Amino acid sequence: MSQPAPAAAASSTAVPAVGVPAPDFELVNQFGEPVRLSELRGRAVVLVFFPFAFSGICTGELCEIRDNLALFEDADAAVLGVSVDSKFAQRAYAEREGYTFDLLADFWPHGAVAEQYGVFDQESGMARRGTFIIDADGIVRYVVVNPRGQARDFAEYRAALAGLTGN
């Protein structure tokens, strides 16, 4: 299911492959609270990198997650949205759109976590649309990176989560 998009200005780090441990990180959420990936072990994590808060495609994608949050909760999966925006922009964005899941600020060092996951676009200074579904043991089980301007297919989340839970 992995389909990394080629991009000349993409991150110099490779996108983690399915079956490898997810790179650990700690970022602050929209409330300034630290969130460390490894502290979420024991449940699945859906890591959703998006270019910028308040942008059209990103808002549509995150609203689809918001409107279908029960799908993630039923799979005991935490949703973490990540962009290079500051925690202040993330908070305003979450409040405006009614997001109840964490939005993480990969603000400084700018794009460091997106770089770890191979989705940082050096030329534009933003994260590409990458999704990583990580199982309860911290292993990457699903990866998709979409080209600029192309929204992710929500049905793929449903299928990947069903694969984790056996439903």
CSV table of C-alpha atoms in Angstrom, one decimal:
chain,number,residue,atom,x,y,z
A,1,MET,CA,0.0,0.0,0.0
A,2,SER,CA,3.0,2.3,0.1
A,3,GLN,CA,3.3,4.8,-2.8
A,4,PRO,CA,5.8,7.5,-2.0
A,5,ALA,CA,5.6,10.3,-4.5
A,6,PRO,CA,8.8,11.3,-6.3
A,7,ALA,CA,9.8,14.9,-5.7
A,8,ALA,CA,13.1,16.6,-6.5
A,9,ALA,CA,12.9,19.0,-3.5
A,10,ALA,CA,11.7,16.3,-1.1
A,11,SER,CA,13.3,15.4,2.1
A,12,SER,CA,16.8,13.8,2.0
A,13,THR,CA,15.6,11.2,4.5
A,14,ALA,CA,13.8,8.1,3.1
A,15,VAL,CA,10.1,7.5,3.9
A,16,PRO,CA,9.9,4.8,6.6
A,17,ALA,CA,8.8,1.5,5.0
A,18,VAL,CA,6.0,-0.7,6.2
A,19,GLY,CA,7.3,-3.1,8.8
A,20,VAL,CA,10.0,-0.9,10.3
A,21,PRO,CA,9.8,0.9,13.7
A,22,ALA,CA,8.3,4.3,13.5
A,23,PRO,CA,10.9,7.1,14.2
A,24,ASP,CA,10.2,8.5,17.7
A,25,PHE,CA,9.7,12.2,18.3
A,26,GLU,CA,8.2,14.7,20.7
A,27,LEU,CA,6.3,17.8,19.6
A,28,VAL,CA,3.9,20.1,21.3
A,29,ASN,CA,0.2,20.0,20.5
A,30,GLN,CA,-2.1,23.0,20.0
A,31,PHE,CA,-2.2,23.6,23.8
A,32,GLY,CA,1.6,23.5,24.2
A,33,GLU,CA,1.5,20.1,25.8
A,34,PRO,CA,4.3,17.7,24.8
A,35,VAL,CA,3.3,14.6,22.8
A,36,ARG,CA,5.8,11.8,22.5
A,37,LEU,CA,5.1,9.0,20.0
A,38,SER,CA,6.6,6.3,22.0
A,39,GLU,CA,4.4,7.2,25.0
A,40,LEU,CA,1.4,6.1,22.9
A,41,ARG,CA,2.6,2.5,22.6
A,42,GLY,CA,-0.2,0.1,23.4
A,43,ARG,CA,-2.5,1.7,20.8
A,44,ALA,CA,-2.4,2.5,17.1
A,45,VAL,CA,-1.4,5.9,15.9
A,46,VAL,CA,-2.5,7.6,12.7
A,47,LEU,CA,0.2,10.2,11.9
A,48,VAL,CA,-1.1,12.7,9.3
A,49,PHE,CA,1.3,15.2,8.0
A,50,PHE,CA,-0.3,18.1,6.2
A,51,PRO,CA,1.2,21.2,4.5
A,52,PHE,CA,-0.5,24.1,6.4
A,53,ALA,CA,-3.3,25.0,8.7
A,54,PHE,CA,-6.2,26.8,7.1
A,55,SER,CA,-5.4,25.6,3.6
A,56,GLY,CA,-8.2,24.1,1.5
A,57,ILE,CA,-7.2,20.5,0.8
A,58,CYS,CA,-5.8,20.1,4.4
A,59,THR,CA,-9.0,21.4,5.9
A,60,GLY,CA,-11.1,19.0,3.8
A,61,GLU,CA,-8.9,16.0,4.8
A,62,LEU,CA,-8.9,16.9,8.5
A,63,CYS,CA,-12.6,17.6,8.6
A,64,GLU,CA,-13.2,14.1,7.1
A,65,ILE,CA,-11.2,12.7,10.0
A,66,ARG,CA,-13.1,14.8,12.4
A,67,ASP,CA,-16.4,13.7,11.0
A,68,ASN,CA,-15.4,10.0,11.1
A,69,LEU,CA,-13.5,10.1,14.4
A,70,ALA,CA,-15.5,7.1,15.6
A,71,LEU,CA,-13.7,5.0,13.0
A,72,PHE,CA,-10.3,5.8,14.7
A,73,GLU,CA,-11.7,5.4,18.2
A,74,ASP,CA,-13.2,2.0,17.4
A,75,ALA,CA,-9.7,0.9,16.3
A,76,ASP,CA,-8.2,2.4,19.5
A,77,ALA,CA,-6.1,4.7,17.3
A,78,ALA,CA,-4.9,8.1,18.3
A,79,VAL,CA,-4.9,10.7,15.5
A,80,LEU,CA,-2.0,13.1,15.3
A,81,GLY,CA,-2.0,15.9,12.7
A,82,VAL,CA,1.4,17.4,12.1
A,83,SER,CA,2.4,20.5,10.1
A,84,VAL,CA,5.1,23.1,10.3
A,85,ASP,CA,2.7,25.7,11.7
A,86,SER,CA,3.2,27.1,15.3
A,87,LYS,CA,1.2,25.8,18.2
A,88,PHE,CA,-0.7,29.1,18.1
A,89,ALA,CA,-1.8,28.6,14.5
A,90,GLN,CA,-2.7,24.9,15.3
A,91,ARG,CA,-4.9,26.0,18.2
A,92,ALA,CA,-6.7,28.6,16.2
A,93,TYR,CA,-7.2,26.1,13.4
A,94,ALA,CA,-8.4,23.3,15.8
A,95,GLU,CA,-10.9,25.7,17.4
A,96,ARG,CA,-12.2,27.0,14.1
A,97,GLU,CA,-12.8,23.6,12.7
A,98,GLY,CA,-13.7,21.7,15.8
A,99,TYR,CA,-10.8,19.3,15.8
A,100,THR,CA,-10.7,17.3,19.0
A,101,PHE,CA,-7.5,15.3,18.1
A,102,ASP,CA,-4.0,16.6,18.6
A,103,LEU,CA,-2.5,19.0,16.0
A,104,LEU,CA,1.3,19.0,16.5
A,105,ALA,CA,3.6,21.9,15.7
A,106,ASP,CA,6.7,20.8,13.8
A,107,PHE,CA,7.7,24.5,13.9
A,108,TRP,CA,11.2,24.5,15.4
A,109,PRO,CA,13.5,23.1,14.4
A,110,HIS,CA,11.5,23.8,11.3
A,111,GLY,CA,10.1,20.5,9.8
A,112,ALA,CA,12.5,18.3,11.8
A,113,VAL,CA,9.9,15.5,12.3
A,114,ALA,CA,8.6,15.8,8.7
A,115,GLU,CA,12.2,15.3,7.7
A,116,GLN,CA,12.6,12.2,9.9
A,117,TYR,CA,9.6,10.8,8.1
A,118,GLY,CA,10.9,11.7,4.6
A,119,VAL,CA,8.0,14.1,3.9
A,120,PHE,CA,9.6,17.5,4.3
A,121,ASP,CA,9.7,19.5,1.1
A,122,GLN,CA,12.9,21.6,1.3
A,123,GLU,CA,12.0,23.9,-1.5
A,124,SER,CA,8.6,25.0,-0.1
A,125,GLY,CA,9.4,24.6,3.6
A,126,MET,CA,6.3,22.5,4.3
A,127,ALA,CA,5.4,18.9,4.9
A,128,ARG,CA,4.0,16.8,2.1
A,129,ARG,CA,0.7,14.9,2.5
A,130,GLY,CA,2.0,11.8,4.3
A,131,THR,CA,0.1,9.4,6.4
A,132,PHE,CA,1.6,6.7,8.6
A,133,ILE,CA,-0.4,4.2,10.5
A,134,ILE,CA,1.6,2.8,13.3
A,135,ASP,CA,0.5,-0.3,15.3
A,136,ALA,CA,0.4,-0.7,19.1
A,137,ASP,CA,4.0,-1.9,19.1
A,138,GLY,CA,5.3,1.1,17.2
A,139,ILE,CA,5.7,-0.6,13.8
A,140,VAL,CA,4.7,1.2,10.6
A,141,ARG,CA,1.8,-0.7,9.0
A,142,TYR,CA,0.6,1.7,6.3
A,143,VAL,CA,2.3,4.5,4.4
A,144,VAL,CA,1.0,6.8,1.7
A,145,VAL,CA,2.6,10.1,0.5
A,146,ASN,CA,0.5,12.0,-2.0
A,147,PRO,CA,1.8,14.6,-4.5
A,148,ARG,CA,1.2,18.3,-3.9
A,149,GLY,CA,-2.5,19.2,-4.5
A,150,GLN,CA,-3.8,15.6,-4.3
A,151,ALA,CA,-6.0,14.7,-1.3
A,152,ARG,CA,-5.7,11.4,0.4
A,153,ASP,CA,-8.3,8.7,-0.1
A,154,PHE,CA,-10.2,8.3,3.2
A,155,ALA,CA,-11.3,4.8,2.2
A,156,GLU,CA,-7.7,3.7,2.5
A,157,TYR,CA,-7.6,4.7,6.2
A,158,ARG,CA,-10.7,2.6,6.8
A,159,ALA,CA,-9.0,-0.5,5.1
A,160,ALA,CA,-5.7,0.0,6.9
A,161,LEU,CA,-7.4,0.4,10.3
A,162,ALA,CA,-9.5,-2.7,9.6
A,163,GLY,CA,-6.3,-4.6,8.8
A,164,LEU,CA,-4.9,-3.7,12.3
A,165,THR,CA,-8.0,-4.7,14.2
A,166,GLY,CA,-8.9,-7.7,12.0
A,167,ASN,CA,-12.4,-6.2,11.3
